[in-house]
PDB file of C-alpha atoms in Angstrom:
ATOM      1  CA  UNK A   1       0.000   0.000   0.000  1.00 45.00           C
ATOM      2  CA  UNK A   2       1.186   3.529  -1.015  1.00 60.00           C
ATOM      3  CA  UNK A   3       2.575   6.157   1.623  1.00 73.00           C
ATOM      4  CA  UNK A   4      -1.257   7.877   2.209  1.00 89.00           C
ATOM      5  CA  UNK A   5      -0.944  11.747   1.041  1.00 96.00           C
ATOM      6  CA  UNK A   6      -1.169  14.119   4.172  1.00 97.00           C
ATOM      7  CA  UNK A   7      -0.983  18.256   4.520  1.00 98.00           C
ATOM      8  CA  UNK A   8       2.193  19.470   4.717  1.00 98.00           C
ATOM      9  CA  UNK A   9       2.562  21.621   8.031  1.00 97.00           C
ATOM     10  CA  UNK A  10       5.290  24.310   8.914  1.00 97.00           C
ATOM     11  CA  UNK A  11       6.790  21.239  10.928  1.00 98.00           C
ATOM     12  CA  UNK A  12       7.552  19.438   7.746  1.00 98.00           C
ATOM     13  CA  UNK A  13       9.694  22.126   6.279  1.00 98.00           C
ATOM     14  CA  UNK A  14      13.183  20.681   6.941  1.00 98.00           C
ATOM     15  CA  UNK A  15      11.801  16.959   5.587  1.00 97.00           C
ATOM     16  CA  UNK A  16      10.467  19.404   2.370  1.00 98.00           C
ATOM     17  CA  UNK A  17      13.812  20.876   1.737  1.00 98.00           C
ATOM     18  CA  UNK A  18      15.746  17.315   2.136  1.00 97.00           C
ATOM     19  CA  UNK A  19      12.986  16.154  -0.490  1.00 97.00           C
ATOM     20  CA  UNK A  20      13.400  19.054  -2.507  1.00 97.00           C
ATOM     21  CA  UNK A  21      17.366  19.062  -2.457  1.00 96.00           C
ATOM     22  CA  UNK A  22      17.202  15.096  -3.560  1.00 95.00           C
ATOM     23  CA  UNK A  23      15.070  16.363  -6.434  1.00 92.00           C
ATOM     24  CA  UNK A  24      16.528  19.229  -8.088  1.00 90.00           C
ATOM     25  CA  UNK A  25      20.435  20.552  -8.432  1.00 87.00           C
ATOM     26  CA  UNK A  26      19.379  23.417  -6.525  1.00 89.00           C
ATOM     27  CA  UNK A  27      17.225  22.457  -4.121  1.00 91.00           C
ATOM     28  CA  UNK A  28      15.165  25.090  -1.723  1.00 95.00           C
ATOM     29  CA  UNK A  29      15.901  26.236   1.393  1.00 97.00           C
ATOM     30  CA  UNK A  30      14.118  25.489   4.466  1.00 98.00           C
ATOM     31  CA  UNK A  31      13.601  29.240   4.859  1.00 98.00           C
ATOM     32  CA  UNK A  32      12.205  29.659   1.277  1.00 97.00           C
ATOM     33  CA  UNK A  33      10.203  26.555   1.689  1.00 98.00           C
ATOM     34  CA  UNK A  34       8.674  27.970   5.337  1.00 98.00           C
ATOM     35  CA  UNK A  35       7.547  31.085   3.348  1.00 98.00           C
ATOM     36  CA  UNK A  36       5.788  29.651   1.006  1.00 97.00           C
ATOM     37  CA  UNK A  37       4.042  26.949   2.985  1.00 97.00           C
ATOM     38  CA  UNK A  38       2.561  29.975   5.436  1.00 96.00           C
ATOM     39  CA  UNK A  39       1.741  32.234   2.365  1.00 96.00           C
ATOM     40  CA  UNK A  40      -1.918  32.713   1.880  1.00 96.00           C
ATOM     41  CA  UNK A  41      -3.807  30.159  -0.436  1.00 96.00           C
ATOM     42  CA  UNK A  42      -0.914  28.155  -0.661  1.00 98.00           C
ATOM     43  CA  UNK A  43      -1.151  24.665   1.044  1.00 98.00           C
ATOM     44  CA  UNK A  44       0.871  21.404   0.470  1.00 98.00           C
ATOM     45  CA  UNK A  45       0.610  17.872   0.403  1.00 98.00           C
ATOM     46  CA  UNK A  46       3.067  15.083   1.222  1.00 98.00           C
ATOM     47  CA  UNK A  47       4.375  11.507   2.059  1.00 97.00           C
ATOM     48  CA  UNK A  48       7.708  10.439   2.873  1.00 95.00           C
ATOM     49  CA  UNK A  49       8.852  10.310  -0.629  1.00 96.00           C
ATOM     50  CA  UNK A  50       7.643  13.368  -2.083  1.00 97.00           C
ATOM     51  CA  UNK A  51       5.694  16.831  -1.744  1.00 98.00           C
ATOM     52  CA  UNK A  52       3.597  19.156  -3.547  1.00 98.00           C
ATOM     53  CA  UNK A  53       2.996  22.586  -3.301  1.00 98.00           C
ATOM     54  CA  UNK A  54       0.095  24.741  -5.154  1.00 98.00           C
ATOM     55  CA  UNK A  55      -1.080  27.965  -4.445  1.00 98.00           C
ATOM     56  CA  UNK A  56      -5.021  28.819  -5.401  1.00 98.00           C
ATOM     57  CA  UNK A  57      -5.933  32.822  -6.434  1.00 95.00           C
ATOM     58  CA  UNK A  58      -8.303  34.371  -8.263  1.00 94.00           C
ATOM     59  CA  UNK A  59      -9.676  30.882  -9.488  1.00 95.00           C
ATOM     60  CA  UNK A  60      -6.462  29.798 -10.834  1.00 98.00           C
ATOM     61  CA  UNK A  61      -3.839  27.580  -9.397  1.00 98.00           C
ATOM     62  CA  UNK A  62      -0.502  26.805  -9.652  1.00 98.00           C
ATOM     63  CA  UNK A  63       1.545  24.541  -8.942  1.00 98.00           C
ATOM     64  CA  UNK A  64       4.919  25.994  -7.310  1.00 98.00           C
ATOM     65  CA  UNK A  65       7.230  23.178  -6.797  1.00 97.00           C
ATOM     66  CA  UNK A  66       6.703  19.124  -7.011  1.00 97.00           C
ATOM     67  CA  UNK A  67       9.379  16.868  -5.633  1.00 97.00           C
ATOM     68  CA  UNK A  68       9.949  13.176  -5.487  1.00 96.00           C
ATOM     69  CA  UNK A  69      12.865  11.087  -4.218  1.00 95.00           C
ATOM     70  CA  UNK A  70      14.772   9.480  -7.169  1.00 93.00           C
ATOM     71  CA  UNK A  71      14.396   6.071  -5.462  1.00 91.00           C
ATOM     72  CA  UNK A  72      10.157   6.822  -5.573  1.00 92.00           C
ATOM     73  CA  UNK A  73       9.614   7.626  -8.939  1.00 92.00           C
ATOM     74  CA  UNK A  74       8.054   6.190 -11.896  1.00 90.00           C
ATOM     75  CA  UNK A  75       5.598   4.206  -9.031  1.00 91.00           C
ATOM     76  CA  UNK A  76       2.482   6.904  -9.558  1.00 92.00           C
ATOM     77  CA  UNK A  77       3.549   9.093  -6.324  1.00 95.00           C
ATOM     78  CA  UNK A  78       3.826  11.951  -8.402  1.00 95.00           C
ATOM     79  CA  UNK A  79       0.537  11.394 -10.251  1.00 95.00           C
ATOM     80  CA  UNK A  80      -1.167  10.781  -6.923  1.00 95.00           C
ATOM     81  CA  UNK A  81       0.286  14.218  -5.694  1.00 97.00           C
ATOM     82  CA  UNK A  82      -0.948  16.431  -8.770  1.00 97.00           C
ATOM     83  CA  UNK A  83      -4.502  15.031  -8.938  1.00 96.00           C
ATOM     84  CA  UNK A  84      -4.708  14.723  -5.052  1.00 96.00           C
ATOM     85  CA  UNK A  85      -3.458  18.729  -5.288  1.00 97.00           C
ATOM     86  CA  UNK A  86      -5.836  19.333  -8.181  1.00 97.00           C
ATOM     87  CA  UNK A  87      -8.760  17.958  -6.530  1.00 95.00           C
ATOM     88  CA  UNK A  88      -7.719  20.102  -3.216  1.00 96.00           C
ATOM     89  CA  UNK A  89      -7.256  23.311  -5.960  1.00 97.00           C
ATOM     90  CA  UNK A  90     -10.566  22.574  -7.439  1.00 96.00           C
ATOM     91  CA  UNK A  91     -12.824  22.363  -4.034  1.00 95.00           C
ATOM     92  CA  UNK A  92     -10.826  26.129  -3.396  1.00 95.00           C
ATOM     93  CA  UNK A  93     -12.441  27.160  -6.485  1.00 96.00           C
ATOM     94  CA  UNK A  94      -9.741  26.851  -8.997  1.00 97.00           C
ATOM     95  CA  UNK A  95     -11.074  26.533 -12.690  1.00 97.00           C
ATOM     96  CA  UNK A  96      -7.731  26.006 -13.925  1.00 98.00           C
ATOM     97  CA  UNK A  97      -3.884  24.655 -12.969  1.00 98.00           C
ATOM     98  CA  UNK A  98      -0.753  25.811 -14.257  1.00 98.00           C
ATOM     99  CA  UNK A  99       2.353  24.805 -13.849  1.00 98.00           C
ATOM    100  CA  UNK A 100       5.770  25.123 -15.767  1.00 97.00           C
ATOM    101  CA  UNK A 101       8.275  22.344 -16.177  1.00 96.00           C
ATOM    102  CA  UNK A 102      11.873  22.210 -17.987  1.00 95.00           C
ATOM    103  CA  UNK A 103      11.825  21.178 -21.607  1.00 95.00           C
ATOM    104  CA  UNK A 104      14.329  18.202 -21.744  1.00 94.00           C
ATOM    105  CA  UNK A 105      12.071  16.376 -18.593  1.00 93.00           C
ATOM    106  CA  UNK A 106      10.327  14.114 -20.911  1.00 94.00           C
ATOM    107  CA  UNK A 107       9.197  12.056 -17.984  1.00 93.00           C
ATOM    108  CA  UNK A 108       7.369  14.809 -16.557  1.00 94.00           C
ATOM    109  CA  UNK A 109       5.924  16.357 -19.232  1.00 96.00           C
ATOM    110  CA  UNK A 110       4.100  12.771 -20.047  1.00 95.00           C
ATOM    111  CA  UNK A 111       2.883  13.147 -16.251  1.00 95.00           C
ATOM    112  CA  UNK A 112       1.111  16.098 -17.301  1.00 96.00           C
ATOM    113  CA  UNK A 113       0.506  15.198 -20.830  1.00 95.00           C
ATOM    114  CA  UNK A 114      -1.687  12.317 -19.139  1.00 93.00           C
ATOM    115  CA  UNK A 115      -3.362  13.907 -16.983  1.00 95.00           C
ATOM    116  CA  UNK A 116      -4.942  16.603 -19.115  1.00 94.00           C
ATOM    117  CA  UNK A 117      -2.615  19.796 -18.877  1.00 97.00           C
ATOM    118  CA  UNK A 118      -1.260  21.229 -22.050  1.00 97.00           C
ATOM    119  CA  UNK A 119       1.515  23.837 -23.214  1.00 97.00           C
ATOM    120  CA  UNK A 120       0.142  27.761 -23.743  1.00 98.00           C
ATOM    121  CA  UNK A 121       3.461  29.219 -23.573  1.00 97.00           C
ATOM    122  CA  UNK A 122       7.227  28.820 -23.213  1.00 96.00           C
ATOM    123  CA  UNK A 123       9.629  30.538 -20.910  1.00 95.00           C
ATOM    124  CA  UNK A 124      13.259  31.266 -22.372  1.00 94.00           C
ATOM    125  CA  UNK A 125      16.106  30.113 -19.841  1.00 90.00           C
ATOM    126  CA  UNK A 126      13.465  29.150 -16.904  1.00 89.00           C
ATOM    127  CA  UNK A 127      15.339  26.804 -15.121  1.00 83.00           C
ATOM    128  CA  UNK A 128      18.842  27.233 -15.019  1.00 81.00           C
ATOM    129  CA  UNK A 129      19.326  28.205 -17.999  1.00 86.00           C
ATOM    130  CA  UNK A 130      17.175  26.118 -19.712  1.00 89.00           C
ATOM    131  CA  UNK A 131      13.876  26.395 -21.403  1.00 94.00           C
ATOM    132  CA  UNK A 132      10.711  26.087 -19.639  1.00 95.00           C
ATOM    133  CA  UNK A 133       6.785  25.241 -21.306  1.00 97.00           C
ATOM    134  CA  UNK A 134       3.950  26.455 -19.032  1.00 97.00           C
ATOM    135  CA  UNK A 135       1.092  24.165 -18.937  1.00 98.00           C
ATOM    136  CA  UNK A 136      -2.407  24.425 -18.183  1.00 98.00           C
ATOM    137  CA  UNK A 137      -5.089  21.813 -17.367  1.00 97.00           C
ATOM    138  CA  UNK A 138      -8.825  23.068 -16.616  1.00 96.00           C
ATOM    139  CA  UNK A 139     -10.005  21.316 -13.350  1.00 96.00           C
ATOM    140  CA  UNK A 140     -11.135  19.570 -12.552  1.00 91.00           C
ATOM    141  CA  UNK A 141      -8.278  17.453 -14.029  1.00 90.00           C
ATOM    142  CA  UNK A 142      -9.292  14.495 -16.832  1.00 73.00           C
ATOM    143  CA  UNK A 143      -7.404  12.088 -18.346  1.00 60.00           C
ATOM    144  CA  UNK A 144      -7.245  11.689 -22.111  1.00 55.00           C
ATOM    145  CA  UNK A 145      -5.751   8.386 -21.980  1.00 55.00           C
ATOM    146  CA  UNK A 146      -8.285   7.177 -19.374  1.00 46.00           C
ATOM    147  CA  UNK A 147     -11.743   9.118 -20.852  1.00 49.00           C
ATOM    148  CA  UNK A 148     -11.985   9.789 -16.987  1.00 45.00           C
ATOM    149  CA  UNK A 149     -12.089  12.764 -14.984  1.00 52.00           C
ATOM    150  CA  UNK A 150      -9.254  12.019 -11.980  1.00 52.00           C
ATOM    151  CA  UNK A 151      -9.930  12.529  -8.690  1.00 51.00           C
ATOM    152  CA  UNK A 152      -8.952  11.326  -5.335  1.00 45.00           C
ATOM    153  CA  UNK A 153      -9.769  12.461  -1.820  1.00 44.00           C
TER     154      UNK A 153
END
């Protein structure tokens, strides 16, 4: 049985960051992480693999940052986390998700590709020098491949 997906609390910050630092070449700090988690309308979601953080405004969300141990991926943890976060996005009255995403992460992109969201624009250099796409995915999210919409709890 999966890790079960719980609200990420101020407590969790230093766990974030160790998650986040395992994820990316430069990961966040705890004090960068801390300041987002306490912003308004942003919440987050985690296990002990990997986290989530989206932000809801204006009936749009985003999602900010998505992290999951090399050792956990490619096992659905990050699919459970973006439609678990969607869902959450949705019931704050999101219409829509965004999110932006390097261009050479092919796994990631399918992710998103799956579940519904698709590119409306491109940012030059995004990510360390490299190009981003922004995606978008009206919500509540649906999966092409599936015919489904995709929800959890």
């Amino acid at each position: 049985m999966p890790d079960a997906l719980r609200p990420a609390t101020e407590a969790d910050v230093p766990t974030l960051a160790q998650l986040h630092a395992s994820s990316f070449a430069k990961g966040w700090t705890e004090e960068a992480i801390r300041q987002l988690l306490t912003s308004p309308r942003v919440f987050g979601l985690m296990s002990e693999d990997g986290f989530i953080l989206a932000r809801v405004a204006a009936g749009e969300a985003e999602i900010l940052t998505i992290a999951v141990q090399p050792s956990a991926r490619r096992v659905g943890l990050g699919r459970r986390l973006v439609i678990t976060a969607a869902g959450q996005a949705a019931r704050n009255g999101a219409q829509a998700m965004f999110l932006e995403v390097v261009t050479v992460n092919a796994p990631a992109r399918a992710l998103y590709e799956s579940l519904g969201f698709a590119e409306v624009g491109r940012r030059k250099a995004y990510f360390e020098g490299q190009d981003a796409l922004v995606l978008k995915a009206g919500l509540p999210l649906c999966s092409p491949r599936l015919g489904i919409a995709a929800e959890t709890d």
